[in-house]
Amino acid sequence: MPKHELDRLAIGLMVLLCTIWGLQQVAIKLTSVGISPVWQAGVRSLGAAAIVFGWAALRGVRLFERDRTLLPGLFAGLLFAAEFALIFLGLQLTSASRGVIFLYTAPFFVALGAVWLLPHEHMRRAQWAGMAMAFSGVVVLFAEHLFVPAGDAWMGDLMIVVAALLWAATTLTVKASALARASVEKTLLYQLGVSALALPPLSYALGEPGVFAPTPLVWAGLLFQTVIVAGASYLAWFWLVREYPATRLSSFSFLTPVMGVLAGGVFLGEPLTPAVFAALALVGTGIWVANRPA
């Protein structure tokens, strides 16, 4: 039965998932030196779909029964594919730092959409305040890059905002449709399958070279994204979305960019400034405020 508050299991899983998604930023950087970004995303979805399908077969999960999930599943898959396409296209026009700030407006879109689609997940004022505090941590983390003159960066920024809206729409579609009653394997396969079909042709249309400098490190980065991120972590995420309030879960996503910067410092030798730890404090406090019981 769906829960109304986050328990220790949900909190622990969300911290772990945000850490994995932060490490994904490092993995994407490492993999992009040998595999084009959109092609990389398509191959990742294809490989993860095969893994999830095999996992479902081993567990005896029924994937092809009629349960009214086809239309919302295909819709969620299109949203998922369009989100990643816009992120990669937008990042060609704006900086990664600006992109992160605009991408993490997604929890606010989830909260706004929940007002109409998930009335049982009503947001209290304290939750809005907590989310605003957590988002301010993300802004602090990347503030020095936000106001740098960037020419036509507004076009890329707009693409990233639309991607954030699509991310929120995917979460709300899963939560408010028949997908909420489907197995997590089936829910994820809709999204991986559609994106695996849509992203490689988009990569070709963009003129990407595909795999152009494969090395063991590049393949390791792709393997991590395929098995750990798109396979295991997304299965855990959609299980959480089905069992717990989406608005409360979304507040944890602000941890991801902070974890990504910390991972960059540990694995890539990138500088860890005082702003990183100030951001971590703000995000952590905001999450605590947003998830306090009424």
PDB file of C-alpha atoms in Angstrom:
ATOM      1  CA  MET A   1       0.000   0.000   0.000  1.00  0.00           C
ATOM      2  CA  PRO A   2       1.463   3.437  -0.937  1.00  0.00           C
ATOM      3  CA  LYS A   3       2.895   5.376   1.998  1.00  0.00           C
ATOM      4  CA  HIS A   4       2.355   9.052   2.854  1.00  0.00           C
ATOM      5  CA  GLU A   5       5.730   9.707   4.502  1.00  0.00           C
ATOM      6  CA  LEU A   6       9.303   8.671   3.689  1.00  0.00           C
ATOM      7  CA  ASP A   7      10.708   6.001   6.013  1.00  0.00           C
ATOM      8  CA  ARG A   8      14.351   5.092   6.609  1.00  0.00           C
ATOM      9  CA  LEU A   9      14.393   2.705   3.655  1.00  0.00           C
ATOM     10  CA  ALA A  10      13.176   5.402   1.243  1.00  0.00           C
ATOM     11  CA  ILE A  11      15.570   8.026   2.623  1.00  0.00           C
ATOM     12  CA  GLY A  12      18.545   5.669   2.469  1.00  0.00           C
ATOM     13  CA  LEU A  13      17.683   4.576  -1.062  1.00  0.00           C
ATOM     14  CA  MET A  14      17.284   8.173  -2.254  1.00  0.00           C
ATOM     15  CA  VAL A  15      20.674   9.190  -0.840  1.00  0.00           C
ATOM     16  CA  LEU A  16      22.231   6.156  -2.575  1.00  0.00           C
ATOM     17  CA  LEU A  17      20.459   6.932  -5.867  1.00  0.00           C
ATOM     18  CA  CYS A  18      21.499  10.588  -5.794  1.00  0.00           C
ATOM     19  CA  THR A  19      25.091   9.470  -5.207  1.00  0.00           C
ATOM     20  CA  ILE A  20      24.879   7.094  -8.183  1.00  0.00           C
ATOM     21  CA  TRP A  21      23.343   9.817 -10.371  1.00  0.00           C
ATOM     22  CA  GLY A  22      26.092  12.205  -9.254  1.00  0.00           C
ATOM     23  CA  LEU A  23      28.706   9.616 -10.247  1.00  0.00           C
ATOM     24  CA  GLN A  24      26.902   9.340 -13.571  1.00  0.00           C
ATOM     25  CA  GLN A  25      28.023  12.887 -14.388  1.00  0.00           C
ATOM     26  CA  VAL A  26      31.634  11.725 -14.052  1.00  0.00           C
ATOM     27  CA  ALA A  27      30.912   8.593 -16.090  1.00  0.00           C
ATOM     28  CA  ILE A  28      29.350  10.649 -18.902  1.00  0.00           C
ATOM     29  CA  LYS A  29      32.421  12.905 -19.022  1.00  0.00           C
ATOM     30  CA  LEU A  30      34.757   9.911 -19.154  1.00  0.00           C
ATOM     31  CA  THR A  31      32.675   8.115 -21.794  1.00  0.00           C
ATOM     32  CA  SER A  32      32.180  11.193 -23.990  1.00  0.00           C
ATOM     33  CA  VAL A  33      35.880  11.250 -24.893  1.00  0.00           C
ATOM     34  CA  GLY A  34      35.249   8.118 -26.965  1.00  0.00           C
ATOM     35  CA  ILE A  35      31.480   7.891 -27.599  1.00  0.00           C
ATOM     36  CA  SER A  36      29.183  10.707 -28.749  1.00  0.00           C
ATOM     37  CA  PRO A  37      26.688  11.845 -26.065  1.00  0.00           C
ATOM     38  CA  VAL A  38      23.320  11.132 -27.750  1.00  0.00           C
ATOM     39  CA  TRP A  39      24.600   7.871 -29.239  1.00  0.00           C
ATOM     40  CA  GLN A  40      25.894   7.010 -25.769  1.00  0.00           C
ATOM     41  CA  ALA A  41      22.427   7.605 -24.271  1.00  0.00           C
ATOM     42  CA  GLY A  42      20.789   5.424 -26.928  1.00  0.00           C
ATOM     43  CA  VAL A  43      23.238   2.540 -26.468  1.00  0.00           C
ATOM     44  CA  ARG A  44      22.806   2.840 -22.704  1.00  0.00           C
ATOM     45  CA  SER A  45      19.027   2.539 -23.027  1.00  0.00           C
ATOM     46  CA  LEU A  46      19.320  -0.437 -25.378  1.00  0.00           C
ATOM     47  CA  GLY A  47      21.695  -2.316 -23.074  1.00  0.00           C
ATOM     48  CA  ALA A  48      19.668  -1.502 -19.962  1.00  0.00           C
ATOM     49  CA  ALA A  49      16.446  -2.624 -21.669  1.00  0.00           C
ATOM     50  CA  ALA A  50      18.039  -6.022 -22.374  1.00  0.00           C
ATOM     51  CA  ILE A  51      19.157  -6.307 -18.731  1.00  0.00           C
ATOM     52  CA  VAL A  52      15.763  -5.332 -17.300  1.00  0.00           C
ATOM     53  CA  PHE A  53      13.977  -7.692 -19.712  1.00  0.00           C
ATOM     54  CA  GLY A  54      16.244 -10.556 -18.600  1.00  0.00           C
ATOM     55  CA  TRP A  55      15.691  -9.665 -14.934  1.00  0.00           C
ATOM     56  CA  ALA A  56      11.917  -9.659 -15.448  1.00  0.00           C
ATOM     57  CA  ALA A  57      12.060 -13.043 -17.212  1.00  0.00           C
ATOM     58  CA  LEU A  58      14.082 -14.575 -14.368  1.00  0.00           C
ATOM     59  CA  ARG A  59      11.578 -13.285 -11.795  1.00  0.00           C
ATOM     60  CA  GLY A  60       8.571 -14.380 -13.840  1.00  0.00           C
ATOM     61  CA  VAL A  61       7.241 -10.835 -14.228  1.00  0.00           C
ATOM     62  CA  ARG A  62       4.454 -10.709 -16.805  1.00  0.00           C
ATOM     63  CA  LEU A  63       5.261  -7.967 -19.309  1.00  0.00           C
ATOM     64  CA  PHE A  64       2.763  -8.507 -22.111  1.00  0.00           C
ATOM     65  CA  GLU A  65      -0.579  -8.804 -20.340  1.00  0.00           C
ATOM     66  CA  ARG A  66      -3.293  -6.240 -21.110  1.00  0.00           C
ATOM     67  CA  ASP A  67      -3.355  -3.810 -18.198  1.00  0.00           C
ATOM     68  CA  ARG A  68      -4.108  -0.431 -19.852  1.00  0.00           C
ATOM     69  CA  THR A  69      -0.471   0.665 -19.573  1.00  0.00           C
ATOM     70  CA  LEU A  70       0.341   0.747 -23.298  1.00  0.00           C
ATOM     71  CA  LEU A  71      -0.661   4.351 -24.030  1.00  0.00           C
ATOM     72  CA  PRO A  72       0.711   5.914 -20.810  1.00  0.00           C
ATOM     73  CA  GLY A  73       3.809   3.717 -21.161  1.00  0.00           C
ATOM     74  CA  LEU A  74       4.538   4.882 -24.703  1.00  0.00           C
ATOM     75  CA  PHE A  75       3.822   8.466 -23.641  1.00  0.00           C
ATOM     76  CA  ALA A  76       6.244   8.172 -20.714  1.00  0.00           C
ATOM     77  CA  GLY A  77       8.826   6.673 -23.074  1.00  0.00           C
ATOM     78  CA  LEU A  78       8.517   9.590 -25.495  1.00  0.00           C
ATOM     79  CA  LEU A  79       8.850  12.055 -22.612  1.00  0.00           C
ATOM     80  CA  PHE A  80      11.940  10.198 -21.376  1.00  0.00           C
ATOM     81  CA  ALA A  81      13.601  10.198 -24.819  1.00  0.00           C
ATOM     82  CA  ALA A  82      12.737  13.861 -25.510  1.00  0.00           C
ATOM     83  CA  GLU A  83      14.111  14.875 -22.110  1.00  0.00           C
ATOM     84  CA  PHE A  84      17.530  13.396 -22.813  1.00  0.00           C
ATOM     85  CA  ALA A  85      17.579  14.738 -26.369  1.00  0.00           C
ATOM     86  CA  LEU A  86      16.864  18.285 -25.138  1.00  0.00           C
ATOM     87  CA  ILE A  87      19.481  18.017 -22.395  1.00  0.00           C
ATOM     88  CA  PHE A  88      22.212  17.046 -24.835  1.00  0.00           C
ATOM     89  CA  LEU A  89      21.112  19.585 -27.453  1.00  0.00           C
ATOM     90  CA  GLY A  90      20.753  22.336 -24.859  1.00  0.00           C
ATOM     91  CA  LEU A  91      24.210  21.709 -23.462  1.00  0.00           C
ATOM     92  CA  GLN A  92      25.657  22.515 -26.887  1.00  0.00           C
ATOM     93  CA  LEU A  93      24.338  26.075 -26.480  1.00  0.00           C
ATOM     94  CA  THR A  94      24.741  26.741 -22.761  1.00  0.00           C
ATOM     95  CA  SER A  95      27.246  25.795 -20.072  1.00  0.00           C
ATOM     96  CA  ALA A  96      26.946  22.646 -18.002  1.00  0.00           C
ATOM     97  CA  SER A  97      26.737  24.756 -14.829  1.00  0.00           C
ATOM     98  CA  ARG A  98      23.798  26.798 -16.099  1.00  0.00           C
ATOM     99  CA  GLY A  99      22.217  23.601 -17.416  1.00  0.00           C
ATOM    100  CA  VAL A 100      22.309  21.950 -13.988  1.00  0.00           C
ATOM    101  CA  ILE A 101      20.567  24.916 -12.349  1.00  0.00           C
ATOM    102  CA  PHE A 102      17.746  24.947 -14.886  1.00  0.00           C
ATOM    103  CA  LEU A 103      17.403  21.137 -14.962  1.00  0.00           C
ATOM    104  CA  TYR A 104      16.803  21.033 -11.223  1.00  0.00           C
ATOM    105  CA  THR A 105      13.698  23.158 -11.502  1.00  0.00           C
ATOM    106  CA  ALA A 106      12.045  19.768 -12.180  1.00  0.00           C
ATOM    107  CA  PRO A 107      10.953  19.120  -8.544  1.00  0.00           C
ATOM    108  CA  PHE A 108       8.977  22.379  -8.621  1.00  0.00           C
ATOM    109  CA  PHE A 109       7.183  21.220 -11.771  1.00  0.00           C
ATOM    110  CA  VAL A 110       6.403  17.918 -10.023  1.00  0.00           C
ATOM    111  CA  ALA A 111       4.975  19.828  -7.048  1.00  0.00           C
ATOM    112  CA  LEU A 112       2.875  22.098  -9.288  1.00  0.00           C
ATOM    113  CA  GLY A 113       1.584  19.180 -11.354  1.00  0.00           C
ATOM    114  CA  ALA A 114       0.736  17.248  -8.191  1.00  0.00           C
ATOM    115  CA  VAL A 115      -1.767  19.965  -7.248  1.00  0.00           C
ATOM    116  CA  TRP A 116      -3.997  18.753 -10.118  1.00  0.00           C
ATOM    117  CA  LEU A 117      -2.886  15.168 -10.722  1.00  0.00           C
ATOM    118  CA  LEU A 118      -2.010  13.987  -7.204  1.00  0.00           C
ATOM    119  CA  PRO A 119      -4.311  15.858  -4.817  1.00  0.00           C
ATOM    120  CA  HIS A 120      -3.541  13.348  -2.032  1.00  0.00           C
ATOM    121  CA  GLU A 121       0.085  14.607  -2.103  1.00  0.00           C
ATOM    122  CA  HIS A 122      -0.790  18.177  -1.149  1.00  0.00           C
ATOM    123  CA  MET A 123       2.297  20.329  -0.474  1.00  0.00           C
ATOM    124  CA  ARG A 124       2.427  22.263   2.790  1.00  0.00           C
ATOM    125  CA  ARG A 125       4.139  25.647   3.087  1.00  0.00           C
ATOM    126  CA  ALA A 126       7.054  24.043   4.945  1.00  0.00           C
ATOM    127  CA  GLN A 127       7.608  21.675   2.010  1.00  0.00           C
ATOM    128  CA  TRP A 128       7.693  24.558  -0.484  1.00  0.00           C
ATOM    129  CA  ALA A 129      10.150  26.380   1.805  1.00  0.00           C
ATOM    130  CA  GLY A 130      12.345  23.296   2.108  1.00  0.00           C
ATOM    131  CA  MET A 131      12.441  22.793  -1.652  1.00  0.00           C
ATOM    132  CA  ALA A 132      13.297  26.470  -2.175  1.00  0.00           C
ATOM    133  CA  MET A 133      16.145  26.154   0.350  1.00  0.00           C
ATOM    134  CA  ALA A 134      17.459  23.012  -1.360  1.00  0.00           C
ATOM    135  CA  PHE A 135      17.287  24.691  -4.772  1.00  0.00           C
ATOM    136  CA  SER A 136      19.164  27.711  -3.377  1.00  0.00           C
ATOM    137  CA  GLY A 137      21.951  25.273  -2.508  1.00  0.00           C
ATOM    138  CA  VAL A 138      22.192  24.267  -6.181  1.00  0.00           C
ATOM    139  CA  VAL A 139      22.286  27.951  -7.177  1.00  0.00           C
ATOM    140  CA  VAL A 140      25.066  28.625  -4.626  1.00  0.00           C
ATOM    141  CA  LEU A 141      27.009  25.705  -6.056  1.00  0.00           C
ATOM    142  CA  PHE A 142      27.041  27.121  -9.597  1.00  0.00           C
ATOM    143  CA  ALA A 143      26.366  30.847  -8.985  1.00  0.00           C
ATOM    144  CA  GLU A 144      29.736  32.028 -10.314  1.00  0.00           C
ATOM    145  CA  HIS A 145      28.841  30.635 -13.768  1.00  0.00           C
ATOM    146  CA  LEU A 146      25.196  31.727 -13.810  1.00  0.00           C
ATOM    147  CA  PHE A 147      25.693  35.416 -14.629  1.00  0.00           C
ATOM    148  CA  VAL A 148      28.615  35.067 -17.027  1.00  0.00           C
ATOM    149  CA  PRO A 149      27.675  36.619 -20.422  1.00  0.00           C
ATOM    150  CA  ALA A 150      26.974  33.746 -22.793  1.00  0.00           C
ATOM    151  CA  GLY A 151      25.488  35.125 -26.029  1.00  0.00           C
ATOM    152  CA  ASP A 152      22.783  32.778 -27.244  1.00  0.00           C
ATOM    153  CA  ALA A 153      22.875  30.661 -24.074  1.00  0.00           C
ATOM    154  CA  TRP A 154      19.231  31.534 -23.410  1.00  0.00           C
ATOM    155  CA  MET A 155      18.217  29.091 -26.161  1.00  0.00           C
ATOM    156  CA  GLY A 156      20.083  26.271 -24.446  1.00  0.00           C
ATOM    157  CA  ASP A 157      18.700  27.358 -21.078  1.00  0.00           C
ATOM    158  CA  LEU A 158      15.171  27.180 -22.489  1.00  0.00           C
ATOM    159  CA  MET A 159      15.814  23.658 -23.817  1.00  0.00           C
ATOM    160  CA  ILE A 160      17.019  22.556 -20.378  1.00  0.00           C
ATOM    161  CA  VAL A 161      13.945  24.067 -18.689  1.00  0.00           C
ATOM    162  CA  VAL A 162      11.719  22.144 -21.130  1.00  0.00           C
ATOM    163  CA  ALA A 163      13.754  19.003 -20.339  1.00  0.00           C
ATOM    164  CA  ALA A 164      13.082  19.611 -16.632  1.00  0.00           C
ATOM    165  CA  LEU A 165       9.382  19.936 -17.421  1.00  0.00           C
ATOM    166  CA  LEU A 166       9.501  16.626 -19.318  1.00  0.00           C
ATOM    167  CA  TRP A 167      11.325  14.947 -16.414  1.00  0.00           C
ATOM    168  CA  ALA A 168       8.543  16.104 -14.087  1.00  0.00           C
ATOM    169  CA  ALA A 169       5.875  15.027 -16.593  1.00  0.00           C
ATOM    170  CA  THR A 170       7.407  11.534 -16.734  1.00  0.00           C
ATOM    171  CA  THR A 171       7.272  11.213 -12.943  1.00  0.00           C
ATOM    172  CA  LEU A 172       3.669  12.457 -12.833  1.00  0.00           C
ATOM    173  CA  THR A 173       2.620  10.163 -15.706  1.00  0.00           C
ATOM    174  CA  VAL A 174       4.002   7.134 -13.882  1.00  0.00           C
ATOM    175  CA  LYS A 175       2.358   8.171 -10.626  1.00  0.00           C
ATOM    176  CA  ALA A 176      -1.067   9.215 -11.954  1.00  0.00           C
ATOM    177  CA  SER A 177      -1.744   6.561 -14.632  1.00  0.00           C
ATOM    178  CA  ALA A 178      -2.149   2.783 -14.837  1.00  0.00           C
ATOM    179  CA  LEU A 179       1.660   2.573 -14.676  1.00  0.00           C
ATOM    180  CA  ALA A 180       1.358   3.131 -10.915  1.00  0.00           C
ATOM    181  CA  ARG A 181      -0.132  -0.367 -10.677  1.00  0.00           C
ATOM    182  CA  ALA A 182       2.244  -2.026 -13.149  1.00  0.00           C
ATOM    183  CA  SER A 183       5.488  -3.751 -12.242  1.00  0.00           C
ATOM    184  CA  VAL A 184       8.515  -1.471 -12.038  1.00  0.00           C
ATOM    185  CA  GLU A 185      10.213  -3.597 -14.701  1.00  0.00           C
ATOM    186  CA  LYS A 186       7.411  -2.942 -17.184  1.00  0.00           C
ATOM    187  CA  THR A 187       7.301   0.772 -16.342  1.00  0.00           C
ATOM    188  CA  LEU A 188      11.034   1.133 -16.937  1.00  0.00           C
ATOM    189  CA  LEU A 189      11.020  -0.991 -20.106  1.00  0.00           C
ATOM    190  CA  TYR A 190       8.545   1.358 -21.767  1.00  0.00           C
ATOM    191  CA  GLN A 191      10.967   4.246 -21.274  1.00  0.00           C
ATOM    192  CA  LEU A 192      14.154   2.378 -22.120  1.00  0.00           C
ATOM    193  CA  GLY A 193      12.585   0.755 -25.174  1.00  0.00           C
ATOM    194  CA  VAL A 194      11.231   3.976 -26.677  1.00  0.00           C
ATOM    195  CA  SER A 195      14.459   5.906 -26.014  1.00  0.00           C
ATOM    196  CA  ALA A 196      16.564   3.040 -27.438  1.00  0.00           C
ATOM    197  CA  LEU A 197      14.573   3.336 -30.675  1.00  0.00           C
ATOM    198  CA  ALA A 198      14.466   7.143 -30.798  1.00  0.00           C
ATOM    199  CA  LEU A 199      17.934   8.312 -29.707  1.00  0.00           C
ATOM    200  CA  PRO A 200      20.234   6.509 -32.226  1.00  0.00           C
ATOM    201  CA  PRO A 201      18.393   8.008 -35.245  1.00  0.00           C
ATOM    202  CA  LEU A 202      18.581  11.414 -33.557  1.00  0.00           C
ATOM    203  CA  SER A 203      22.318  10.933 -33.064  1.00  0.00           C
ATOM    204  CA  TYR A 204      22.667  10.137 -36.774  1.00  0.00           C
ATOM    205  CA  ALA A 205      20.612  13.215 -37.694  1.00  0.00           C
ATOM    206  CA  LEU A 206      22.889  15.373 -35.533  1.00  0.00           C
ATOM    207  CA  GLY A 207      25.926  14.035 -37.410  1.00  0.00           C
ATOM    208  CA  GLU A 208      27.543  12.440 -34.361  1.00  0.00           C
ATOM    209  CA  PRO A 209      30.433  10.056 -35.111  1.00  0.00           C
ATOM    210  CA  GLY A 210      29.186   7.451 -32.594  1.00  0.00           C
ATOM    211  CA  VAL A 211      32.025   5.352 -31.173  1.00  0.00           C
ATOM    212  CA  PHE A 212      35.199   7.160 -32.244  1.00  0.00           C
ATOM    213  CA  ALA A 213      37.884   6.504 -29.578  1.00  0.00           C
ATOM    214  CA  PRO A 214      37.089   3.382 -27.554  1.00  0.00           C
ATOM    215  CA  THR A 215      39.333   2.597 -24.594  1.00  0.00           C
ATOM    216  CA  PRO A 216      38.859   0.345 -21.538  1.00  0.00           C
ATOM    217  CA  LEU A 217      37.966   3.439 -19.464  1.00  0.00           C
ATOM    218  CA  VAL A 218      35.366   4.553 -22.030  1.00  0.00           C
ATOM    219  CA  TRP A 219      33.748   1.093 -22.049  1.00  0.00           C
ATOM    220  CA  ALA A 220      33.823   0.998 -18.241  1.00  0.00           C
ATOM    221  CA  GLY A 221      31.969   4.338 -18.116  1.00  0.00           C
ATOM    222  CA  LEU A 222      29.335   3.058 -20.555  1.00  0.00           C
ATOM    223  CA  LEU A 223      28.982  -0.199 -18.602  1.00  0.00           C
ATOM    224  CA  PHE A 224      28.437   1.734 -15.357  1.00  0.00           C
ATOM    225  CA  GLN A 225      25.751   3.889 -16.975  1.00  0.00           C
ATOM    226  CA  THR A 226      24.020   0.879 -18.526  1.00  0.00           C
ATOM    227  CA  VAL A 227      24.009  -1.601 -15.635  1.00  0.00           C
ATOM    228  CA  ILE A 228      24.095   0.554 -12.507  1.00  0.00           C
ATOM    229  CA  VAL A 229      22.369   3.781 -13.624  1.00  0.00           C
ATOM    230  CA  ALA A 230      19.827   2.927 -16.329  1.00  0.00           C
ATOM    231  CA  GLY A 231      19.270  -0.597 -15.026  1.00  0.00           C
ATOM    232  CA  ALA A 232      19.466  -0.934 -11.241  1.00  0.00           C
ATOM    233  CA  SER A 233      19.029   2.677 -10.102  1.00  0.00           C
ATOM    234  CA  TYR A 234      16.059   3.415 -12.379  1.00  0.00           C
ATOM    235  CA  LEU A 235      14.322   0.221 -11.214  1.00  0.00           C
ATOM    236  CA  ALA A 236      14.773   1.397  -7.627  1.00  0.00           C
ATOM    237  CA  TRP A 237      13.562   4.912  -8.521  1.00  0.00           C
ATOM    238  CA  PHE A 238      10.325   3.755 -10.147  1.00  0.00           C
ATOM    239  CA  TRP A 239       9.645   1.410  -7.238  1.00  0.00           C
ATOM    240  CA  LEU A 240      10.016   4.386  -4.907  1.00  0.00           C
ATOM    241  CA  VAL A 241       7.729   6.548  -7.098  1.00  0.00           C
ATOM    242  CA  ARG A 242       5.076   3.825  -6.941  1.00  0.00           C
ATOM    243  CA  GLU A 243       5.310   3.358  -3.161  1.00  0.00           C
ATOM    244  CA  TYR A 244       6.026   6.867  -1.786  1.00  0.00           C
ATOM    245  CA  PRO A 245       4.876  10.478  -2.397  1.00  0.00           C
ATOM    246  CA  ALA A 246       6.490  11.802  -5.580  1.00  0.00           C
ATOM    247  CA  THR A 247       6.733  15.355  -4.213  1.00  0.00           C
ATOM    248  CA  ARG A 248       8.758  14.236  -1.189  1.00  0.00           C
ATOM    249  CA  LEU A 249      11.027  12.016  -3.290  1.00  0.00           C
ATOM    250  CA  SER A 250      11.678  14.823  -5.779  1.00  0.00           C
ATOM    251  CA  SER A 251      13.107  17.070  -3.072  1.00  0.00           C
ATOM    252  CA  PHE A 252      16.017  14.630  -2.720  1.00  0.00           C
ATOM    253  CA  SER A 253      17.026  15.127  -6.359  1.00  0.00           C
ATOM    254  CA  PHE A 254      18.740  18.398  -5.362  1.00  0.00           C
ATOM    255  CA  LEU A 255      21.447  16.203  -3.811  1.00  0.00           C
ATOM    256  CA  THR A 256      22.472  14.882  -7.226  1.00  0.00           C
ATOM    257  CA  PRO A 257      24.419  17.929  -8.563  1.00  0.00           C
ATOM    258  CA  VAL A 258      26.207  18.303  -5.218  1.00  0.00           C
ATOM    259  CA  MET A 259      27.184  14.631  -5.289  1.00  0.00           C
ATOM    260  CA  GLY A 260      28.300  15.100  -8.886  1.00  0.00           C
ATOM    261  CA  VAL A 261      30.656  17.944  -7.931  1.00  0.00           C
ATOM    262  CA  LEU A 262      31.991  15.916  -4.982  1.00  0.00           C
ATOM    263  CA  ALA A 263      32.562  12.944  -7.305  1.00  0.00           C
ATOM    264  CA  GLY A 264      34.353  15.226  -9.765  1.00  0.00           C
ATOM    265  CA  GLY A 265      36.659  16.338  -6.950  1.00  0.00           C
ATOM    266  CA  VAL A 266      37.392  12.779  -5.864  1.00  0.00           C
ATOM    267  CA  PHE A 267      37.746  11.071  -9.261  1.00  0.00           C
ATOM    268  CA  LEU A 268      38.694  13.896 -11.663  1.00  0.00           C
ATOM    269  CA  GLY A 269      40.715  16.155  -9.358  1.00  0.00           C
ATOM    270  CA  GLU A 270      38.307  19.067  -9.829  1.00  0.00           C
ATOM    271  CA  PRO A 271      38.510  21.786  -7.122  1.00  0.00           C
ATOM    272  CA  LEU A 272      36.210  21.496  -4.096  1.00  0.00           C
ATOM    273  CA  THR A 273      35.527  25.079  -3.021  1.00  0.00           C
ATOM    274  CA  PRO A 274      33.741  26.262   0.152  1.00  0.00           C
ATOM    275  CA  ALA A 275      30.649  26.784  -2.035  1.00  0.00           C
ATOM    276  CA  VAL A 276      30.375  23.003  -2.436  1.00  0.00           C
ATOM    277  CA  PHE A 277      30.056  22.436   1.307  1.00  0.00           C
ATOM    278  CA  ALA A 278      27.748  25.450   1.741  1.00  0.00           C
ATOM    279  CA  ALA A 279      25.546  24.005  -0.996  1.00  0.00           C
ATOM    280  CA  LEU A 280      25.549  20.584   0.669  1.00  0.00           C
ATOM    281  CA  ALA A 281      24.447  22.181   3.967  1.00  0.00           C
ATOM    282  CA  LEU A 282      21.636  24.135   2.267  1.00  0.00           C
ATOM    283  CA  VAL A 283      20.431  21.138   0.268  1.00  0.00           C
ATOM    284  CA  GLY A 284      20.516  18.857   3.303  1.00  0.00           C
ATOM    285  CA  THR A 285      18.647  21.352   5.469  1.00  0.00           C
ATOM    286  CA  GLY A 286      16.081  21.988   2.722  1.00  0.00           C
ATOM    287  CA  ILE A 287      15.426  18.250   2.307  1.00  0.00           C
ATOM    288  CA  TRP A 288      14.975  17.894   6.077  1.00  0.00           C
ATOM    289  CA  VAL A 289      12.497  20.799   6.178  1.00  0.00           C
ATOM    290  CA  ALA A 290      10.581  19.520   3.149  1.00  0.00           C
ATOM    291  CA  ASN A 291      10.206  16.016   4.583  1.00  0.00           C
ATOM    292  CA  ARG A 292       9.357  16.728   8.218  1.00  0.00           C
ATOM    293  CA  PRO A 293       6.087  15.042   9.240  1.00  0.00           C
ATOM    294  CA  ALA A 294       3.120  17.378   9.465  1.00  0.00           C
TER     295      ALA A 294
END
